[in-house]
Amino acid sequence: MALLRSNASTAPLLKNRVPLVRVQRPLVGALAVGVFLAAWQIIGSNEIIRSDLISYPSEIVATLGEMVGSGELGANLAVTLIEFIEGFVPACILGVAAGLAFALCRRLRYLVAPLFAALYSAPMIAFVPIIVVWFGVGRDSKVAMVFLAAVIPIIINTTTGVNEVSEAWIRAVRAFGAGRRQVIVKAILPGALPAVMAGIRLGVGRAIVSLVAAEMYVSILGIGRLIQVYSNGGRAAAIFVLVGIVSTFGLVCVNALRVLEHRLAPWRGGR
Amino acid sequence: MSDAAVTRESGSLAQRRASDRRERIVLGTAGVIALFVAWQVAADYGLLNPTIGSSPRLIAQAFMAQWQSGDLLADLRVSMTEFAAGFLLALVVGVGIGIAMGMSRILEYAVDPFIWFLYSSPLIALYPVIVVWLGFGTTTVIAVSFLLTVVSVIVNTLAGVRSVEPMLVRAVRAFGGGRRAVVMKVILPASVPLIAAGARIGLGRALLGVVLGEMFSSNAGLGFRISYYAGRLRTADVFVALLLLIAIGLATDKIFKHVEARLQRWRPR
């Protein structure tokens, strides 16, 4: 199985530029966002384009206040968060354990590799309806969906990461008299950590999309449910609020993982 | 003498590799077959409720029924058209935006926050807004697919343009090449590997976009069928569409891997 990466990083290759660039980037970026928001505000609030279709920034902020004030947002966000945690934590634990098993046993890995490749390249959302048939319209189907979406990249990356751990590390640990258990804890797990974390990061993204889609498909409570409710009412402002909330949640997760990775592997330094 | 030893050694290595490959294929096939057999046995012996869990035999029957009625081909045609339209549109627009951003620093800085937002936000949640604009049906599905795909193409094209050796650009300029020549003769060919990588990621996202769009805002295609049949507890029919989507995802990825390798062939190693 090959290591899964979310995307290429934009490496700065034209290095011979003036340091002014440091100031320019945030400045130009902020300016562009500012112009966009201002234009949106003017077009929306003056009804140049119907504001119930595109809303405008100040209305979105007001709607956010309203939804927080009424407790609607908090209650639904709590449900979604709990569903996410209940699916994601087992996905991490079982994913790493299964990945480790597949890496250490070559035959087992060959046996399951095509199944995981198929599950990984399939569009996750397509599983939502059948998961709902199996687990019901309530929370269980959302938890199962989060688990399914997250566990596959974690397994694949753990397997690849463990297989790519330097032979020298393992030999060094063995040379100091370590047994099988210690080889796993002291050499294999730390060595595979970057790949595992990359898998977990991919899992976060897939899990969030699948969770919101599953809630939108059918549910009683949750952010996805709210999106569905407001989409029928034609209230763009509320939709934008909810999109913002889910985006923020994704960003918080990714940054938390970065901090965690740094804590777990301080020797790697940097970000 | 040492030559002979080397050949024999590499020969055995190649042999070992071939036998490893054979083992991989045999075991992989066995794994898939074992899954289907276990599924069928579980359904036959009542370990699994066939209404809920279906079974390979029921799925095969459902496949034949859908094939004969023509539903299958109709859905497939709708989905594949939307998939192709969303993906190709995203490829063209994404490469265009990516190259423009790569060549103009100001443009890159200005567009960057928006790309970053698109990349991190759950675009499915925006579908109600898109439906309001484009209406219910094919156009919306293509738009969702396009939006999901275009970001990864832009990000990777930009990375590709950034990876271009500045010397090559200077060489074309020195021989009197204009902006057009720089793009066509240096930047595009040099960015091909990363563009292809972005397109491959985009392929999966485009298919996801199609399923998403069809499930929530269309009345045709495989994504729609999945939710339609699931709502009527016709699980075997759900699995027909689901397995088809898995096959499409796998096949397009494999095909694209070949295209990617082929695009790389002229490059000196």
XYZ file of C-alpha atoms in Angstrom:
540
model
C 0.000 0.000 0.000
C 1.343 3.412 -0.850
C 1.484 6.294 1.573
C -1.491 8.583 1.215
C -0.926 12.283 1.210
C -3.596 14.936 1.132
C -1.870 17.179 -1.380
C 1.405 18.570 -2.616
C 2.770 21.381 -0.514
C 3.493 24.619 -2.283
C 7.240 24.721 -1.905
C 8.748 28.152 -2.382
C 11.305 27.671 -5.098
C 11.951 31.171 -6.277
C 14.058 32.059 -3.282
C 15.982 34.918 -4.770
C 13.256 37.455 -4.060
C 13.341 40.472 -1.789
C 12.210 40.010 1.825
C 9.419 42.511 1.096
C 7.471 39.385 0.159
C 6.917 38.684 3.867
C 4.947 41.883 4.235
C 3.239 41.656 0.870
C 1.599 38.292 1.307
C -0.626 38.998 4.327
C -1.212 42.566 3.159
C -2.416 41.663 -0.330
C -4.377 38.720 1.036
C -6.137 40.823 3.650
C -6.842 43.500 1.073
C -8.395 41.004 -1.345
C -10.579 39.492 1.385
C -11.545 42.998 2.522
C -12.563 44.044 -0.994
C -14.526 40.799 -1.429
C -16.401 41.234 1.861
C -17.139 44.897 1.125
C -18.469 44.082 -2.337
C -20.563 41.236 -0.878
C -21.951 43.577 1.798
C -22.896 46.270 -0.735
C -24.426 43.873 -3.271
C -26.330 41.915 -0.624
C -27.590 44.653 1.651
C -28.760 46.809 -1.273
C -30.573 43.827 -2.780
C -28.675 44.141 -6.074
C -28.835 40.361 -5.907
C -31.601 39.004 -3.688
C -30.145 38.809 -0.197
C -32.050 35.664 0.716
C -29.930 33.936 -1.943
C -26.495 35.344 -1.162
C -26.941 37.095 2.185
C -24.224 39.547 3.263
C -21.513 39.652 5.931
C -23.278 41.783 8.557
C -26.408 39.645 8.284
C -24.309 36.513 8.709
C -22.719 37.913 11.875
C -26.153 38.879 13.215
C -27.507 35.416 12.384
C -24.587 33.820 14.196
C -25.438 35.886 17.280
C -29.084 34.879 17.032
C -28.330 31.175 16.645
C -25.902 31.190 19.558
C -28.341 33.185 21.702
C -31.254 30.844 21.114
C -29.109 27.850 22.063
C -29.925 26.219 18.737
C -26.332 26.206 17.577
C -24.862 24.952 20.846
C -27.263 22.034 21.204
C -26.754 20.804 17.634
C -23.012 21.370 17.656
C -22.745 19.288 20.837
C -24.543 16.369 19.152
C -22.282 16.543 16.103
C -19.136 16.789 18.222
C -20.072 13.779 20.324
C -20.863 11.728 17.208
C -17.515 12.733 15.777
C -15.549 11.770 18.890
C -17.394 8.471 19.351
C -16.522 7.454 15.807
C -13.100 8.999 15.473
C -11.364 7.810 18.639
C -12.089 4.100 17.970
C -11.061 4.658 14.332
C -7.656 5.923 15.486
C -7.103 3.103 17.982
C -8.347 0.242 15.796
C -6.850 1.787 12.658
C -3.355 1.931 14.125
C -3.711 -1.574 15.609
C -4.950 -3.067 12.328
C -2.319 -1.183 10.337
C 0.383 -2.534 12.621
C -0.926 -6.083 12.222
C -1.035 -5.778 8.414
C 2.483 -4.354 8.341
C 3.943 -7.102 10.511
C 2.195 -9.927 8.671
C 2.895 -9.733 4.961
C 0.395 -12.438 3.885
C -2.428 -10.831 5.821
C -1.597 -7.519 4.154
C -1.740 -9.023 0.675
C -5.070 -10.625 1.542
C -6.817 -7.385 2.498
C -4.962 -4.838 0.331
C -7.447 -4.819 -2.595
C -10.416 -4.449 -0.244
C -8.909 -1.396 1.405
C -7.834 0.066 -1.926
C -11.437 -0.281 -3.118
C -12.819 1.297 0.040
C -10.338 4.149 -0.191
C -11.012 5.085 -3.799
C -14.791 4.802 -3.448
C -16.722 7.997 -2.756
C -17.446 7.738 0.987
C -20.790 9.497 0.754
C -22.162 6.612 -1.298
C -22.079 4.470 1.858
C -24.347 6.810 3.825
C -27.715 5.320 2.752
C -26.723 1.707 3.407
C -25.190 2.652 6.763
C -28.486 4.319 7.660
C -30.331 1.113 6.697
C -28.037 -0.869 8.975
C -27.664 1.486 11.926
C -30.889 3.482 11.880
C -31.631 7.154 11.451
C -30.252 8.147 14.845
C -26.775 8.730 16.167
C -25.425 5.218 15.589
C -25.339 5.602 11.818
C -23.376 8.883 12.126
C -20.859 7.316 14.498
C -20.454 4.350 12.126
C -19.987 6.681 9.165
C -17.271 8.688 10.948
C -15.531 5.460 11.896
C -15.679 4.015 8.371
C -14.495 7.218 6.720
C -11.599 7.777 9.119
C -10.328 4.254 9.695
C -9.308 3.460 6.102
C -6.620 6.113 5.527
C -5.338 5.494 9.077
C -4.929 1.767 8.389
C -3.312 2.316 4.990
C -0.862 4.907 6.271
C 0.047 2.976 9.411
C 0.811 -0.078 7.292
C 2.976 1.909 4.901
C 4.624 3.884 7.678
C 5.594 0.780 9.643
C 6.953 -0.887 6.530
C 9.119 2.128 5.850
C 10.666 2.324 9.312
C 14.415 2.219 8.903
C 15.843 -1.244 9.374
C 18.761 0.369 11.223
C 16.477 1.612 14.014
C 15.058 -1.833 14.580
C 18.497 -3.432 14.563
C 19.814 -0.827 16.981
C 16.976 -1.491 19.448
C 17.488 -5.248 19.085
C 21.218 -4.869 19.647
C 20.458 -3.433 23.082
C 18.504 -6.538 23.959
C 14.933 -5.425 23.248
C 12.190 -8.000 22.723
C 9.366 -7.893 20.169
C 7.224 -5.634 22.364
C 9.992 -3.156 22.901
C 10.907 -3.107 19.228
C 7.329 -2.061 18.480
C 7.152 0.575 21.211
C 10.672 1.995 20.889
C 11.416 1.772 17.174
C 8.414 0.980 15.003
C 5.757 3.254 16.478
C 7.970 6.364 16.716
C 9.353 5.717 13.236
C 5.907 5.350 11.713
C 4.476 8.348 13.548
C 4.668 10.918 10.706
C 2.859 8.586 8.311
C 0.261 7.672 10.950
C -0.390 11.327 11.699
C -0.770 12.063 7.983
C -3.350 9.266 7.848
C -5.197 10.679 10.858
C -5.239 14.128 9.256
C -6.722 12.663 6.068
C -9.196 10.795 8.247
C -10.339 14.012 9.931
C -11.228 15.604 6.611
C -13.062 12.548 5.313
C -14.863 12.009 8.606
C -16.142 15.582 8.826
C -17.512 15.561 5.283
C -19.113 12.147 5.800
C -20.612 13.150 9.132
C -22.174 16.338 7.795
C -23.457 14.504 4.723
C -24.925 11.716 6.876
C -26.674 14.253 9.085
C -27.966 16.038 6.024
C -29.212 12.786 4.566
C -31.311 11.912 7.595
C -31.032 12.826 11.256
C -32.807 14.309 14.204
C -30.183 16.693 15.527
C -26.817 18.017 14.435
C -25.176 20.658 12.260
C -25.960 18.780 9.055
C -29.599 18.578 10.098
C -29.643 22.362 10.627
C -28.136 22.896 7.166
C -30.966 20.819 5.692
C -33.613 22.718 7.675
C -32.323 26.122 6.628
C -31.790 25.130 3.012
C -35.526 24.587 2.714
C -36.213 27.966 4.248
C -33.990 29.762 1.722
C -31.958 31.464 4.439
C -28.483 31.795 3.014
C -27.135 33.601 6.106
C -27.774 30.602 8.353
C -26.159 28.266 5.809
C -23.032 30.402 5.723
C -22.898 30.436 9.526
C -23.063 26.634 9.603
C -20.475 26.237 6.833
C -18.195 28.542 8.814
C -18.695 26.461 11.973
C -17.804 23.209 10.221
C -14.752 24.798 8.544
C -13.574 26.136 11.886
C -13.985 22.718 13.455
C -11.862 21.162 10.699
C -9.136 23.756 11.145
C -9.112 23.319 14.926
C -8.736 19.547 14.486
C -5.876 19.855 12.005
C -4.007 22.345 14.193
C -4.579 20.272 17.326
C -3.106 17.279 15.499
C -0.086 19.335 14.519
C 0.504 20.309 18.151
C 0.011 16.704 19.233
C 2.474 15.442 16.635
C 5.031 17.940 17.850
C 4.498 16.789 21.441
C 4.799 13.127 20.516
C 7.812 13.612 18.295
C 9.677 16.713 19.480
C 12.871 15.446 17.833
C 11.392 16.143 14.429
C 11.291 19.848 15.218
C 9.557 22.577 13.236
C 5.905 22.419 12.353
C 33.416 -14.194 -13.708
C 32.271 -11.413 -11.440
C 29.866 -10.377 -14.209
C 28.260 -13.794 -14.185
C 27.882 -13.643 -10.420
C 26.197 -10.272 -10.664
C 23.753 -11.495 -13.305
C 22.837 -14.547 -11.319
C 22.290 -12.466 -8.225
C 20.035 -9.921 -9.980
C 18.250 -12.812 -11.670
C 17.288 -14.317 -8.333
C 16.237 -10.901 -7.082
C 13.970 -10.479 -10.100
C 12.628 -13.964 -9.503
C 11.909 -13.184 -5.893
C 10.144 -10.016 -6.956
C 8.043 -11.911 -9.492
C 7.047 -14.547 -6.956
C 6.203 -11.817 -4.449
C 4.030 -10.162 -7.063
C 2.324 -13.463 -7.813
C 1.687 -14.028 -4.119
C 0.241 -10.537 -3.830
C -2.180 -11.115 -6.710
C -3.225 -14.596 -5.593
C -3.795 -13.593 -1.973
C -5.534 -10.368 -2.971
C -7.947 -12.212 -5.232
C -8.484 -14.835 -2.549
C -9.343 -12.101 -0.046
C -12.013 -10.615 -2.294
C -13.501 -14.036 -3.117
C -13.458 -15.063 0.545
C -15.396 -11.938 1.462
C -18.133 -12.656 -1.073
C -18.330 -16.345 -0.162
C -18.546 -15.556 3.556
C -21.253 -13.010 2.809
C -23.279 -15.522 0.789
C -22.887 -18.235 3.430
C -23.910 -15.837 6.194
C -27.015 -14.894 4.221
C -27.882 -18.537 3.387
C -27.566 -19.743 6.959
C -29.553 -16.911 8.466
C -26.651 -15.174 10.197
C -27.515 -12.130 8.171
C -30.954 -10.819 7.343
C -30.924 -10.738 3.510
C -33.404 -7.854 3.411
C -30.986 -5.682 5.357
C -27.637 -7.212 4.483
C -28.430 -8.488 0.996
C -26.170 -11.174 -0.469
C -23.955 -11.605 -3.531
C -26.627 -13.721 -5.242
C -29.332 -11.114 -4.653
C -26.969 -8.414 -5.875
C -26.238 -10.367 -9.061
C -29.972 -10.783 -9.658
C -30.576 -7.094 -9.042
C -27.752 -6.282 -11.438
C -29.333 -8.391 -14.178
C -32.744 -6.850 -13.589
C -31.362 -3.316 -13.718
C -29.325 -4.174 -16.791
C -32.293 -5.598 -18.668
C -34.621 -2.738 -17.804
C -32.010 -0.261 -19.025
C -32.031 1.646 -15.726
C -28.421 0.774 -15.095
C -27.087 2.171 -18.358
C -29.229 5.285 -18.056
C -27.939 6.014 -14.541
C -24.397 5.201 -15.546
C -24.607 7.551 -18.512
C -25.896 10.426 -16.377
C -23.260 9.946 -13.695
C -20.360 9.515 -16.087
C -21.356 12.576 -18.103
C -21.495 14.684 -14.961
C -18.240 13.163 -13.737
C -16.451 13.933 -17.013
C -17.901 17.443 -17.264
C -17.066 18.362 -13.660
C -13.582 16.908 -13.839
C -12.555 18.314 -17.223
C -13.944 21.753 -16.422
C -12.024 21.724 -13.140
C -8.860 20.579 -14.913
C -8.958 23.364 -17.510
C -9.979 26.127 -15.115
C -7.710 24.875 -12.331
C -4.619 24.702 -14.540
C -5.418 28.172 -15.900
C -5.828 29.723 -12.460
C -2.837 27.829 -11.091
C -0.525 29.064 -13.862
C -1.826 32.619 -13.600
C -1.216 32.524 -9.836
C 2.216 31.025 -10.360
C 3.227 33.784 -12.744
C 1.827 36.727 -10.837
C 2.801 37.114 -7.230
C 0.134 39.716 -6.482
C -2.576 37.486 -7.948
C -1.310 34.543 -5.894
C -1.454 36.526 -2.667
C -4.906 37.880 -3.496
C -6.483 34.543 -4.448
C -4.718 32.435 -1.819
C -7.148 33.080 1.088
C -10.115 32.072 -1.068
C -8.466 28.867 -2.212
C -7.589 28.087 1.362
C -11.220 28.650 2.386
C -12.544 26.424 -0.408
C -10.069 23.735 0.532
C -10.947 23.657 4.209
C -14.695 24.179 4.037
C -17.199 21.371 3.673
C -18.472 22.257 0.226
C -21.422 19.903 0.498
C -22.879 22.253 3.038
C -22.960 24.939 0.348
C -25.106 22.860 -1.967
C -28.363 24.586 -0.942
C -26.850 27.880 -2.102
C -25.745 26.276 -5.380
C -29.181 24.743 -5.937
C -30.743 28.156 -5.512
C -28.465 29.492 -8.238
C -28.387 26.644 -10.721
C -31.585 24.771 -9.980
C -32.219 21.131 -9.286
C -30.402 18.617 -11.492
C -27.410 18.094 -13.744
C -26.008 21.628 -13.700
C -25.845 21.662 -9.905
C -24.241 18.233 -9.806
C -21.555 19.354 -12.256
C -20.988 22.520 -10.227
C -20.541 20.589 -6.958
C -18.150 18.188 -8.677
C -16.273 21.090 -10.251
C -15.894 22.992 -6.968
C -14.630 19.950 -5.111
C -12.094 19.172 -7.832
C -10.813 22.559 -8.900
C -9.086 23.377 -5.624
C -6.744 20.408 -5.667
C -5.892 21.119 -9.322
C -5.126 24.788 -8.556
C -2.987 23.992 -5.509
C -0.945 21.392 -7.368
C -0.555 23.434 -10.550
C 0.731 26.301 -8.452
C 3.223 23.963 -6.804
C 4.210 22.754 -10.284
C 4.835 26.267 -11.569
C 6.850 27.001 -8.423
C 9.023 23.980 -9.150
C 10.065 25.288 -12.571
C 13.785 25.887 -12.896
C 14.167 29.689 -13.305
C 17.167 29.111 -15.590
C 14.885 27.526 -18.199
C 12.589 30.532 -18.146
C 15.565 32.831 -18.536
C 16.860 30.736 -21.438
C 13.582 31.054 -23.355
C 13.513 34.775 -22.658
C 17.109 35.146 -23.824
C 16.159 33.664 -27.186
C 13.399 36.211 -27.533
C 10.479 34.097 -26.249
C 7.494 36.060 -25.001
C 5.075 35.240 -22.175
C 3.233 32.767 -24.368
C 6.386 30.891 -25.259
C 7.447 30.769 -21.618
C 4.127 29.208 -20.632
C 3.892 26.776 -23.536
C 7.528 25.707 -23.752
C 8.666 25.718 -20.152
C 6.037 26.181 -17.472
C 3.372 23.808 -18.750
C 5.684 20.884 -19.610
C 7.658 21.299 -16.397
C 4.515 21.400 -14.255
C 3.017 18.275 -15.786
C 3.994 15.846 -12.997
C 2.427 17.930 -10.252
C -0.602 18.830 -12.364
C -1.105 15.114 -12.994
C -0.789 14.394 -9.274
C -3.366 17.075 -8.532
C -5.652 15.734 -11.236
C -5.435 12.259 -9.733
C -6.491 13.536 -6.331
C -9.131 15.584 -8.127
C -10.503 12.483 -9.836
C -11.628 11.016 -6.520
C -13.059 14.319 -5.417
C -14.925 14.757 -8.714
C -16.618 11.390 -8.254
C -17.442 12.291 -4.659
C -18.952 15.542 -5.926
C -21.117 13.684 -8.426
C -22.475 11.299 -5.779
C -23.014 14.156 -3.363
C -24.786 16.312 -5.909
C -26.960 13.453 -7.108
C -27.897 12.332 -3.604
C -29.053 15.747 -2.509
C -30.124 17.619 -5.591
C -30.910 15.412 -8.544
C -33.303 12.695 -9.652
C -30.995 10.644 -11.839
C -27.630 8.927 -11.668
C -25.976 6.366 -9.419
C -25.854 8.653 -6.383
C -29.570 9.321 -6.649
C -30.306 5.598 -7.128
C -28.395 4.691 -3.975
C -30.535 6.932 -1.827
C -33.715 6.073 -3.765
C -33.294 2.299 -3.344
C -32.121 2.617 0.266
C -35.294 4.534 1.075
C -37.293 1.559 -0.237
C -35.107 -1.003 1.560
C -34.013 -2.501 -1.761
C -30.530 -3.193 -0.432
C -29.452 -5.428 -3.315
C -30.116 -2.571 -5.736
C -28.190 -0.207 -3.451
C -25.212 -2.536 -3.599
C -25.335 -2.720 -7.398
C -24.888 1.060 -7.604
C -22.395 1.108 -4.741
C -20.187 -1.616 -6.258
C -20.339 0.158 -9.624
C -19.150 3.376 -8.002
C -16.302 1.533 -6.279
C -15.344 -0.010 -9.633
C -15.438 3.375 -11.357
C -13.296 4.910 -8.608
C -10.723 2.117 -8.859
C -10.691 1.999 -12.663
C -10.305 5.745 -13.227
C -7.516 5.867 -10.673
C -5.677 2.981 -12.350
C -6.107 4.476 -15.813
C -4.876 7.822 -14.617
C -1.841 6.247 -13.005
C -0.879 4.960 -16.463
C -1.472 8.341 -18.054
C 0.676 9.913 -15.361
C 3.522 7.476 -16.019
C 3.246 8.057 -19.737
C 3.399 11.830 -19.360
C 6.643 11.344 -17.455
C 8.335 9.144 -20.026
C 10.142 11.829 -22.010
C 11.790 13.130 -18.868
C 15.427 12.127 -18.391
C 15.847 9.992 -15.294
